[in-house]
Short mmCIF file of N, CA, C and O in Angstrom, two decimals:
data_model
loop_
_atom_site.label_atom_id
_atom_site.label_comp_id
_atom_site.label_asym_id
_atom_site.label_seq_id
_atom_site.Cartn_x
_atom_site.Cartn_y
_atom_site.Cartn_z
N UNK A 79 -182.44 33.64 -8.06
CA UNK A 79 -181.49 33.07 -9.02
C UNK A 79 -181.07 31.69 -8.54
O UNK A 79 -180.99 31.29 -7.38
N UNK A 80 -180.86 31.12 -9.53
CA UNK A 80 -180.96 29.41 -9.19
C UNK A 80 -179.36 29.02 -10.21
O UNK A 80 -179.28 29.38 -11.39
N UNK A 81 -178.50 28.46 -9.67
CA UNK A 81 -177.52 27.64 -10.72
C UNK A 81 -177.53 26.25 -9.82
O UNK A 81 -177.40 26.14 -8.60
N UNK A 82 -177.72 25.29 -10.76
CA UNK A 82 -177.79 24.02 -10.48
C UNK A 82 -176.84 22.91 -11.73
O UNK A 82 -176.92 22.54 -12.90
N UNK A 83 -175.91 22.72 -10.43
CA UNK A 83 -174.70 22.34 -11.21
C UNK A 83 -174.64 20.34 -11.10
O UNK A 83 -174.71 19.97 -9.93
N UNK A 84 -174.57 19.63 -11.73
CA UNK A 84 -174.41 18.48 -12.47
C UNK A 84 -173.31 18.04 -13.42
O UNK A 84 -172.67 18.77 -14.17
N UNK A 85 -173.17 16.55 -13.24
CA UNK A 85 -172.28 15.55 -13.98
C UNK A 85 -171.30 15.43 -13.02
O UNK A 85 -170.25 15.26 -13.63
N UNK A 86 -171.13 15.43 -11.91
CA UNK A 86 -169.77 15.23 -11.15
C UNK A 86 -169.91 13.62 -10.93
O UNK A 86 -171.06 13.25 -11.13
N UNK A 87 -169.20 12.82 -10.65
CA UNK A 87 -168.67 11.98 -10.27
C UNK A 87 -167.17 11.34 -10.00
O UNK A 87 -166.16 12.04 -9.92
N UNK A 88 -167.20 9.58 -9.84
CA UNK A 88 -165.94 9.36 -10.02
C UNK A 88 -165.20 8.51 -11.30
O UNK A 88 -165.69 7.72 -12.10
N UNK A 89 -163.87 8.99 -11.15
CA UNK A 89 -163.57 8.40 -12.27
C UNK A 89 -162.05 8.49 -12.42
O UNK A 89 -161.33 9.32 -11.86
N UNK A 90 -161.52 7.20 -13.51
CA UNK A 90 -160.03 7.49 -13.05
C UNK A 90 -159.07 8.38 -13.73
O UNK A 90 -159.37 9.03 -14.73
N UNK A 91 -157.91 8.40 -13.18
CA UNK A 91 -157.05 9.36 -13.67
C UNK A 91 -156.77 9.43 -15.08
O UNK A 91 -156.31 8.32 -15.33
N UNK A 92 -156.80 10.32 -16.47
CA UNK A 92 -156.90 9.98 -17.39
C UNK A 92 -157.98 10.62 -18.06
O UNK A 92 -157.98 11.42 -19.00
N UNK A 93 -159.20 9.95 -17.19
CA UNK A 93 -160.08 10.00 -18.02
C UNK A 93 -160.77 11.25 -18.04
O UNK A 93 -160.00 12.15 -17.70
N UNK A 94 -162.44 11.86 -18.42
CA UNK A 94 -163.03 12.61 -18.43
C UNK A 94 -164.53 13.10 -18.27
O UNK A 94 -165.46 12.40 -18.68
N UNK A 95 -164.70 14.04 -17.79
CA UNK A 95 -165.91 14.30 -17.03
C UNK A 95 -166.61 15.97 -17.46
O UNK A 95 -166.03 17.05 -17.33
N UNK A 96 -167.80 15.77 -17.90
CA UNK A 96 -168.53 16.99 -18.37
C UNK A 96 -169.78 17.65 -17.44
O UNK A 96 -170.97 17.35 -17.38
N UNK A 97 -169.17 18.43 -16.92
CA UNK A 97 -170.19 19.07 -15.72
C UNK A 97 -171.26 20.12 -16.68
O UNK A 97 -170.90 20.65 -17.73
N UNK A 98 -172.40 20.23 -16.16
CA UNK A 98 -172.92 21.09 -17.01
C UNK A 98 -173.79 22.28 -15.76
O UNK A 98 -174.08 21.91 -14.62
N UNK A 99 -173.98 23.21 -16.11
CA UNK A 99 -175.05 24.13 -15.29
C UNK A 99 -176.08 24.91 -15.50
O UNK A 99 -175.77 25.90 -16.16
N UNK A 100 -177.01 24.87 -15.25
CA UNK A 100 -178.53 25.38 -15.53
C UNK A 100 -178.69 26.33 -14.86
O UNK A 100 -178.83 26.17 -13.65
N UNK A 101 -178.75 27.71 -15.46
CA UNK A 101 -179.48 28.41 -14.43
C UNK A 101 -180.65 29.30 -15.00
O UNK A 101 -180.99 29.35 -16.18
N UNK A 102 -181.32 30.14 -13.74
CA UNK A 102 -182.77 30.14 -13.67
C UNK A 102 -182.42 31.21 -13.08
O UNK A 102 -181.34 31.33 -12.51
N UNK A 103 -183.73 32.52 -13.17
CA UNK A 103 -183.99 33.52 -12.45
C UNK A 103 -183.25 34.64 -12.78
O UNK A 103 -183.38 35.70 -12.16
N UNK A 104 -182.47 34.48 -13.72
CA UNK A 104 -181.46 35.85 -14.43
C UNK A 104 -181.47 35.82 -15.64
O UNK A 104 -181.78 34.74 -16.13
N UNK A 105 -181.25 36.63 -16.30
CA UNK A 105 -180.88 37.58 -18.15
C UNK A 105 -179.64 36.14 -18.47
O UNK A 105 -178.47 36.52 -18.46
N UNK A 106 -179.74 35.45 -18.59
CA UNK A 106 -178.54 34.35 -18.31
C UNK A 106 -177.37 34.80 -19.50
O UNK A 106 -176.16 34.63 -19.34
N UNK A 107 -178.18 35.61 -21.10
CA UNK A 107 -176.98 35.79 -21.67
C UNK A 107 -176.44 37.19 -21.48
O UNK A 107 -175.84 37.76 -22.40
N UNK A 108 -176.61 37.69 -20.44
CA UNK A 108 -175.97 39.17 -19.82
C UNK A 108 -175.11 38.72 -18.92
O UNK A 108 -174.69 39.73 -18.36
N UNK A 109 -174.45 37.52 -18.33
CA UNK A 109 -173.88 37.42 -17.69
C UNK A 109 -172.21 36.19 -17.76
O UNK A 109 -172.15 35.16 -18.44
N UNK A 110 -171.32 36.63 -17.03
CA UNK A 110 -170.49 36.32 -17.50
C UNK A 110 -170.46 34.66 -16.54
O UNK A 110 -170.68 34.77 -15.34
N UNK A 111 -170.25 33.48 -16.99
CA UNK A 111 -170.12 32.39 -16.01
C UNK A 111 -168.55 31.81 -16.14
O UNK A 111 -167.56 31.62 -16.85
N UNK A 112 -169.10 31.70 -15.03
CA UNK A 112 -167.43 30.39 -14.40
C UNK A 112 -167.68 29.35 -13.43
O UNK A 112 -168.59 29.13 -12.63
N UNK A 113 -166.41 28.70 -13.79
CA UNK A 113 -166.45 27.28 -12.65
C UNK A 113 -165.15 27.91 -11.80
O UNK A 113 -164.28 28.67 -12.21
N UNK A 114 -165.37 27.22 -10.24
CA UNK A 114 -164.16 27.21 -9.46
C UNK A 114 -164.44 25.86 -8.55
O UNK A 114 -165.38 25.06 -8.62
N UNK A 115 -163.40 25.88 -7.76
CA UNK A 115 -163.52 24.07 -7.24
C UNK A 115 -162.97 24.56 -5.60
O UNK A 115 -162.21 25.49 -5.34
N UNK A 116 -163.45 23.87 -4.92
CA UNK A 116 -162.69 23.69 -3.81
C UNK A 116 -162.32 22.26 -3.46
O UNK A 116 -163.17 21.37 -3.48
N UNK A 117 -160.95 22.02 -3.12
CA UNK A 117 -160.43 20.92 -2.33
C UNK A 117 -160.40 20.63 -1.04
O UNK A 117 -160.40 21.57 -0.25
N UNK A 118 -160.38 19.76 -0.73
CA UNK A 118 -160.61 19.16 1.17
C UNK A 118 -159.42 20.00 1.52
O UNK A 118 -158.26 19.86 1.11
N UNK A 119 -160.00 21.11 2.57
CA UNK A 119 -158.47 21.46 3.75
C UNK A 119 -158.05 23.16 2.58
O UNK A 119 -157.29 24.04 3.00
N UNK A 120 -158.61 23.22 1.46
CA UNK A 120 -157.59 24.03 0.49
C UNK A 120 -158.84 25.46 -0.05
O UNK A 120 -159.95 25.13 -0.48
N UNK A 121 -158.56 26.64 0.05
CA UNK A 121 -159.41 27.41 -0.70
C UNK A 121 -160.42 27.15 -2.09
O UNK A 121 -160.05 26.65 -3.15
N UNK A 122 -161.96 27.68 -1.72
CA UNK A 122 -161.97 28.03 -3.21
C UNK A 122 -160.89 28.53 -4.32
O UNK A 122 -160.16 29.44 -3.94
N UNK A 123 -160.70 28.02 -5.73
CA UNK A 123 -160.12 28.61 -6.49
C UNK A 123 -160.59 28.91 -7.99
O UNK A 123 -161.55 28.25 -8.39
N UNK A 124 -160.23 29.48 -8.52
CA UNK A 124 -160.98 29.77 -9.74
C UNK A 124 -160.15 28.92 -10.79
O UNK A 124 -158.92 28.79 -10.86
N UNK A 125 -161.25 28.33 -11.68
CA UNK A 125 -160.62 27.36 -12.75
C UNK A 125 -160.94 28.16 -13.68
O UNK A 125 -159.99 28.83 -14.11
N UNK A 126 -162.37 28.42 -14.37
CA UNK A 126 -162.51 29.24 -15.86
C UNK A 126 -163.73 29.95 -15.77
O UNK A 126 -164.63 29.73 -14.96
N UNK A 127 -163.70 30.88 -16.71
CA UNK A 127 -164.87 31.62 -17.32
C UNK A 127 -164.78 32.09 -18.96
O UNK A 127 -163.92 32.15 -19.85
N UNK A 128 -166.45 32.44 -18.74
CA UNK A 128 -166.22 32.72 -20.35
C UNK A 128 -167.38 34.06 -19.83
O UNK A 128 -167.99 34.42 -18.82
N UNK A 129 -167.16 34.48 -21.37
CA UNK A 129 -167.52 35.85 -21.33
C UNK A 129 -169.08 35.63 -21.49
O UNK A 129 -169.45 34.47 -21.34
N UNK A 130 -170.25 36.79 -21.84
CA UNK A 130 -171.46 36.54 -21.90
C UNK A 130 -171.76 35.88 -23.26
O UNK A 130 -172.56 34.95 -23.37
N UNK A 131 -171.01 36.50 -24.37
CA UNK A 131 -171.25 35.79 -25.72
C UNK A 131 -170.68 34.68 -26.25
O UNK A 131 -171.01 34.00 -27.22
N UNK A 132 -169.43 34.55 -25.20
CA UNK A 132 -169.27 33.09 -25.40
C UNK A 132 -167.63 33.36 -26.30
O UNK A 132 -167.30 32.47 -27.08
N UNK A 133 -166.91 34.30 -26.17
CA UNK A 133 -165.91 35.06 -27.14
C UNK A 133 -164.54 34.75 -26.72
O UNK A 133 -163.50 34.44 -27.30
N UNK A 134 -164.99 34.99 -25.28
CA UNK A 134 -163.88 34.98 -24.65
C UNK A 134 -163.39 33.88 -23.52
O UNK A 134 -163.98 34.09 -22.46
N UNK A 135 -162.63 32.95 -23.46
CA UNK A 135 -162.64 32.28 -22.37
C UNK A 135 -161.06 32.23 -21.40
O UNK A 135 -159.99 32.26 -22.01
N UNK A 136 -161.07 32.19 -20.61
CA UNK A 136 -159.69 32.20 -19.69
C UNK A 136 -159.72 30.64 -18.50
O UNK A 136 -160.66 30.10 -17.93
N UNK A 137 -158.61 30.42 -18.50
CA UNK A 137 -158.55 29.01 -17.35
C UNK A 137 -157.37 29.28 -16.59
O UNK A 137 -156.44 30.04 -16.86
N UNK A 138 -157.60 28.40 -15.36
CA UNK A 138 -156.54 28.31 -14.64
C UNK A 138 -155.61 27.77 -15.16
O UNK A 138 -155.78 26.94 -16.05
N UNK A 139 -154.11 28.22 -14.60
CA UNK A 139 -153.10 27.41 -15.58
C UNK A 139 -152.81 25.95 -15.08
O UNK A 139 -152.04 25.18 -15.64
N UNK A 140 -153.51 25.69 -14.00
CA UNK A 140 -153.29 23.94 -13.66
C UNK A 140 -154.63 23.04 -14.38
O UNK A 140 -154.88 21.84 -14.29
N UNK A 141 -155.27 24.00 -15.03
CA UNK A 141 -156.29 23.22 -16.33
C UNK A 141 -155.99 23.43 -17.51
O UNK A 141 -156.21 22.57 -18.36
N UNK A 142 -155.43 24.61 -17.82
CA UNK A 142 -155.15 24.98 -19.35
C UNK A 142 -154.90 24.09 -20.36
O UNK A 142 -153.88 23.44 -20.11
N UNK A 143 -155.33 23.86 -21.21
CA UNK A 143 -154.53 22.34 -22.32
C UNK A 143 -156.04 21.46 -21.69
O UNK A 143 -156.43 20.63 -22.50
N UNK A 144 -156.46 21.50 -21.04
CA UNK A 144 -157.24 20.28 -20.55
C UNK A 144 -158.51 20.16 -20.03
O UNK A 144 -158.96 19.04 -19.81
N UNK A 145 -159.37 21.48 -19.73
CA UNK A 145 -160.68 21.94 -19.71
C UNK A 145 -161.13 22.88 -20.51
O UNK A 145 -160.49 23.93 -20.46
N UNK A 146 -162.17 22.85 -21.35
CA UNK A 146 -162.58 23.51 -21.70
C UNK A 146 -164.04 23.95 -21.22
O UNK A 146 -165.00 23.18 -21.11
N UNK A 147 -164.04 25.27 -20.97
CA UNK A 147 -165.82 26.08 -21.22
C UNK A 147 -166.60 26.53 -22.20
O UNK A 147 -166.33 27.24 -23.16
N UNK A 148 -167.29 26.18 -21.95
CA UNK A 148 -168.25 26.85 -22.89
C UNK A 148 -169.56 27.09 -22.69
O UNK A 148 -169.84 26.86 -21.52
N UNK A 149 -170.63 27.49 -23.44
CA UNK A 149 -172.25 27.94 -22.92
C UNK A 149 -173.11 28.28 -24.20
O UNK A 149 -172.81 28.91 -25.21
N UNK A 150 -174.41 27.60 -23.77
CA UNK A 150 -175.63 27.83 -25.34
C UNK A 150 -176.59 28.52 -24.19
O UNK A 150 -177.23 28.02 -23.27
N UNK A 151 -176.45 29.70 -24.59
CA UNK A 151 -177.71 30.57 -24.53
C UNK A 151 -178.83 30.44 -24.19
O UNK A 151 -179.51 30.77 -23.22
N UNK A 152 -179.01 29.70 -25.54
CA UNK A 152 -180.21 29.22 -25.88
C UNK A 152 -181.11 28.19 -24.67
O UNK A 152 -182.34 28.18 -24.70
N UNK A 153 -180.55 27.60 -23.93
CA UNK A 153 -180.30 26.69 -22.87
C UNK A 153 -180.13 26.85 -21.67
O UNK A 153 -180.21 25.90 -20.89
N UNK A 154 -179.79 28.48 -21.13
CA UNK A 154 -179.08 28.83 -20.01
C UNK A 154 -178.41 27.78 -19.09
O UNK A 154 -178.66 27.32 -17.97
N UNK A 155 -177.32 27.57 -20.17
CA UNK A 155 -176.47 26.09 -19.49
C UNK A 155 -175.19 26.33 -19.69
O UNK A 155 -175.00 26.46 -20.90
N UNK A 156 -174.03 26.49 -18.95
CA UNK A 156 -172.33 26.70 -18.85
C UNK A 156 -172.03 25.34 -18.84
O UNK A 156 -172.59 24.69 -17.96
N UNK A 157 -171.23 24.71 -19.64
CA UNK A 157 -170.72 23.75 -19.54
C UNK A 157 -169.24 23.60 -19.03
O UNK A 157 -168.77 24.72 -18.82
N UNK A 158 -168.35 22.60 -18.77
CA UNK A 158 -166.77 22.20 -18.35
C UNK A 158 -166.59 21.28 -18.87
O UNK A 158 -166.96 20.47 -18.03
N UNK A 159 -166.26 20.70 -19.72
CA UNK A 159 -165.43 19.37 -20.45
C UNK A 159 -164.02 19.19 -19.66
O UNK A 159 -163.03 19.82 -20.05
N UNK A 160 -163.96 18.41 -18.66
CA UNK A 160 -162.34 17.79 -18.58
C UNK A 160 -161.91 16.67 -18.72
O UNK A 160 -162.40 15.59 -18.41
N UNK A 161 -160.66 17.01 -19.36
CA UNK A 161 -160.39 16.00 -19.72
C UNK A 161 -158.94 15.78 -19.11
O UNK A 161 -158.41 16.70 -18.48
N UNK A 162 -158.21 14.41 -19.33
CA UNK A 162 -157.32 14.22 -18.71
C UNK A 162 -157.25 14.52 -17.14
O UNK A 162 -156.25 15.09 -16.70
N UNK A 163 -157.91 14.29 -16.60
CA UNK A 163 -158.06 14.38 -15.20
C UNK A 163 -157.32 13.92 -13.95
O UNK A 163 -157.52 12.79 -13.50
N UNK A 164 -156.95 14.28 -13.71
CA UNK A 164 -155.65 14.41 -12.13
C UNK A 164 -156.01 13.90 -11.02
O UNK A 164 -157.24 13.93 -11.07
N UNK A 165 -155.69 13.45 -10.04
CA UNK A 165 -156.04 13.26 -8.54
C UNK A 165 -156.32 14.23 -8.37
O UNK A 165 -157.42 14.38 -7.85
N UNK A 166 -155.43 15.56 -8.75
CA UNK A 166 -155.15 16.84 -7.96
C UNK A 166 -156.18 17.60 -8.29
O UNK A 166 -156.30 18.66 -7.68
N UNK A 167 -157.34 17.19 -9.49
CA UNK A 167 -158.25 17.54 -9.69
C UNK A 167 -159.74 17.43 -8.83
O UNK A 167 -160.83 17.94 -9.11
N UNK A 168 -159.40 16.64 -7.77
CA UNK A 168 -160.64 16.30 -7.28
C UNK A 168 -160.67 17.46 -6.35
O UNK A 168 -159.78 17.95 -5.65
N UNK A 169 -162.08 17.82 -6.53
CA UNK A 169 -162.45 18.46 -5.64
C UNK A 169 -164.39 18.80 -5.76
O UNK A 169 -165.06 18.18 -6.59
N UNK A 170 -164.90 19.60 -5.03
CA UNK A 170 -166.67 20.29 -5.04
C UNK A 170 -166.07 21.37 -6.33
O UNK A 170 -165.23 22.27 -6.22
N UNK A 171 -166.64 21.03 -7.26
CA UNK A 171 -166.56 22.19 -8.49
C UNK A 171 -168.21 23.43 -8.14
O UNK A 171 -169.37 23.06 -7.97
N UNK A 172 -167.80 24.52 -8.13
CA UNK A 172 -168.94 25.35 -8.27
C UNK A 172 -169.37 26.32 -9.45
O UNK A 172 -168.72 27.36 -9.50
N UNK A 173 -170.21 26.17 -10.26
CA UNK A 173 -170.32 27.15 -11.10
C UNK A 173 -170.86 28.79 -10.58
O UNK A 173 -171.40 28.86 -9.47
N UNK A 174 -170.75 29.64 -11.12
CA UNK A 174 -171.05 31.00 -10.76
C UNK A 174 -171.37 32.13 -11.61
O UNK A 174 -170.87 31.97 -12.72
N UNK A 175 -171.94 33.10 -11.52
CA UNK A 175 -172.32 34.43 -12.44
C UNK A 175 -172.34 35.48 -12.00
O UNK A 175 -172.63 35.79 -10.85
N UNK A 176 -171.95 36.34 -13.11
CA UNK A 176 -171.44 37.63 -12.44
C UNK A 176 -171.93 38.56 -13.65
O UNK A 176 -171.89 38.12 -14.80
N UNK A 177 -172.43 39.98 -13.36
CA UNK A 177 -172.80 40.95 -14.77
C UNK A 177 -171.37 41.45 -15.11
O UNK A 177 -171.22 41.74 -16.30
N UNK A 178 -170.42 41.58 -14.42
CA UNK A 178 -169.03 41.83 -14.47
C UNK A 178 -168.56 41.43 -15.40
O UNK A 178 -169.15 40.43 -15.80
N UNK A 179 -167.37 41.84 -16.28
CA UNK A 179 -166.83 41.31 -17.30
C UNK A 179 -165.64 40.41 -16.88
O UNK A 179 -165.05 40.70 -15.84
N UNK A 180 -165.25 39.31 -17.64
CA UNK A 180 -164.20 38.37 -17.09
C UNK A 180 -163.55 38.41 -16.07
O UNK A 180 -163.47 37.50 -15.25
N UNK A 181 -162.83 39.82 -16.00
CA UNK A 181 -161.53 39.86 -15.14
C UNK A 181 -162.40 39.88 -13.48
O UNK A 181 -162.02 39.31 -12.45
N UNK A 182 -163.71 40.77 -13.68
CA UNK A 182 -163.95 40.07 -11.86
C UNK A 182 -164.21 38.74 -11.71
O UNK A 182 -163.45 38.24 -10.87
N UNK A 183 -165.02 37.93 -12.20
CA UNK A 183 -164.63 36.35 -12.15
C UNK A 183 -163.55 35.63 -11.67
O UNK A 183 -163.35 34.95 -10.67
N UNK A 184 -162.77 36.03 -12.85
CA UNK A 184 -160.96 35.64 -12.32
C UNK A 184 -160.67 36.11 -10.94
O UNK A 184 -159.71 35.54 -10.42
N UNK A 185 -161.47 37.35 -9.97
CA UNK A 185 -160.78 37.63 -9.41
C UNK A 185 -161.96 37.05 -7.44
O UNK A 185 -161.92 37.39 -6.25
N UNK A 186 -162.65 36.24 -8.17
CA UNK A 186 -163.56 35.70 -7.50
C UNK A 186 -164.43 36.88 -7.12
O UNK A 186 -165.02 36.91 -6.04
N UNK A 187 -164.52 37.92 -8.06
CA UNK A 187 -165.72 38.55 -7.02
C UNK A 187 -167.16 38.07 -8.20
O UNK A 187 -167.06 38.31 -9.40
N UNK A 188 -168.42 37.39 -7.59
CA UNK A 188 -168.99 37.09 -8.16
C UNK A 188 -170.82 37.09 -7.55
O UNK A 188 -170.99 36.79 -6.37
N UNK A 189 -171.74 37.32 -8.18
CA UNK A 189 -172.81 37.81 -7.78
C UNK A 189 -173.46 36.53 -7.50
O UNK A 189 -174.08 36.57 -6.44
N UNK A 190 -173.53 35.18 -8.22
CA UNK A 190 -174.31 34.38 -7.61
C UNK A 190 -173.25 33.00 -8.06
O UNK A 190 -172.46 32.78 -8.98
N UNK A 191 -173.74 32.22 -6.83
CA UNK A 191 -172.75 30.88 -6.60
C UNK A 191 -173.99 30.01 -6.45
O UNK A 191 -174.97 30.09 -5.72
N UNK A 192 -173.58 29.03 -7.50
CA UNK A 192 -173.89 27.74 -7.07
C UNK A 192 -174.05 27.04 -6.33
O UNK A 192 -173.67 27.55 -5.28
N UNK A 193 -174.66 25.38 -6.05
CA UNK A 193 -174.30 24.58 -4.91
C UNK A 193 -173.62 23.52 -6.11
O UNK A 193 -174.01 23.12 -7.21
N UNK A 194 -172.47 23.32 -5.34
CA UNK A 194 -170.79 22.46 -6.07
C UNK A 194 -171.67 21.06 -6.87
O UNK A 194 -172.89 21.05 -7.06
N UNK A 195 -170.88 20.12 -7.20
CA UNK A 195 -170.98 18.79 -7.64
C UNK A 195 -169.70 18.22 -7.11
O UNK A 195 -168.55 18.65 -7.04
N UNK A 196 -170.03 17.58 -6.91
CA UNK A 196 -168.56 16.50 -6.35
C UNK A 196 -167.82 16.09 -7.95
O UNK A 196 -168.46 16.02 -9.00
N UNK A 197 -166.31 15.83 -7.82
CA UNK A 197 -165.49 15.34 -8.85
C UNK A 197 -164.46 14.74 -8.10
O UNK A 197 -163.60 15.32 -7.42
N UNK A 198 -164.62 13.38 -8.28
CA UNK A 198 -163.11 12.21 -7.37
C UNK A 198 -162.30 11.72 -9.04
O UNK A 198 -162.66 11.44 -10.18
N UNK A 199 -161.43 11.82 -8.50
CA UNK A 199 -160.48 11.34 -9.61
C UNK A 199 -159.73 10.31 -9.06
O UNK A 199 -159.40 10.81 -7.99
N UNK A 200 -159.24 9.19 -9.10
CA UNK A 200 -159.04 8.16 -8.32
C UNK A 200 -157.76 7.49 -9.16
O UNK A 200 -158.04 7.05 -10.27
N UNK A 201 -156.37 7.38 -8.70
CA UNK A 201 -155.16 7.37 -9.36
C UNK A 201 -155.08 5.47 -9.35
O UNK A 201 -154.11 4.89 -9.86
#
């Protein structure tokens, strides 16, 4: 299983950045995906997921109002739209998949992890 995560860069506070993720080697619409981020010095944390059909989505509440997820199937690709972007936002974003339904996601237990993309937000 392969997730290969893209679009990170820098950029300033305000503005917005669309990470996208590809993955390979799994049933991709049997599975539930999410992004989480880690910061310099600070835990992984979980930002969002969406369900396998795409029905359901949940975010962290320090993104809520301001990232959205989503995913085409068709594509085996999870996307992150953020917008309005924070200092406090910077961090290695990782996407991830799990056959689990939402709530293990949320709870970081997850079957396959990504390698991150960098995201600098620069005030």
């Amino acid at each position: 299983v392969q997730l290969q995560a893209f679009g990170g860069g820098l950029v300033q506070a305000g503005g917005s950045l669309r990470l996208s993720c590809a993955a390979s080697g799994l049933t991709f619409s049997s599975y539930t995906m999410g992004w989480f981020r880690q910061a310099p010095g600070k835990e992984r944390e979980f930002v969002a997921t969406i369900s396998w059909s795409g029905d359901r989505t949940y975010y962290a509440d320090s993104v809520k109002g301001r990232f959205t997820i989503s995913r085409d199937n068709a594509k085996n690709t999870v996307y992150l739209q953020m917008n309005g972007l924070k200092p406090e936002d910077t961090a290695v974003y990782y996407c991830a998949a799990d056959h689990r339904p939402t709530s293990s996601v949320r709870s970081g237990r997850v079957d396959y992890w990504g390698k991150g993309t960098q995201v600098t937000v620069s005030s």
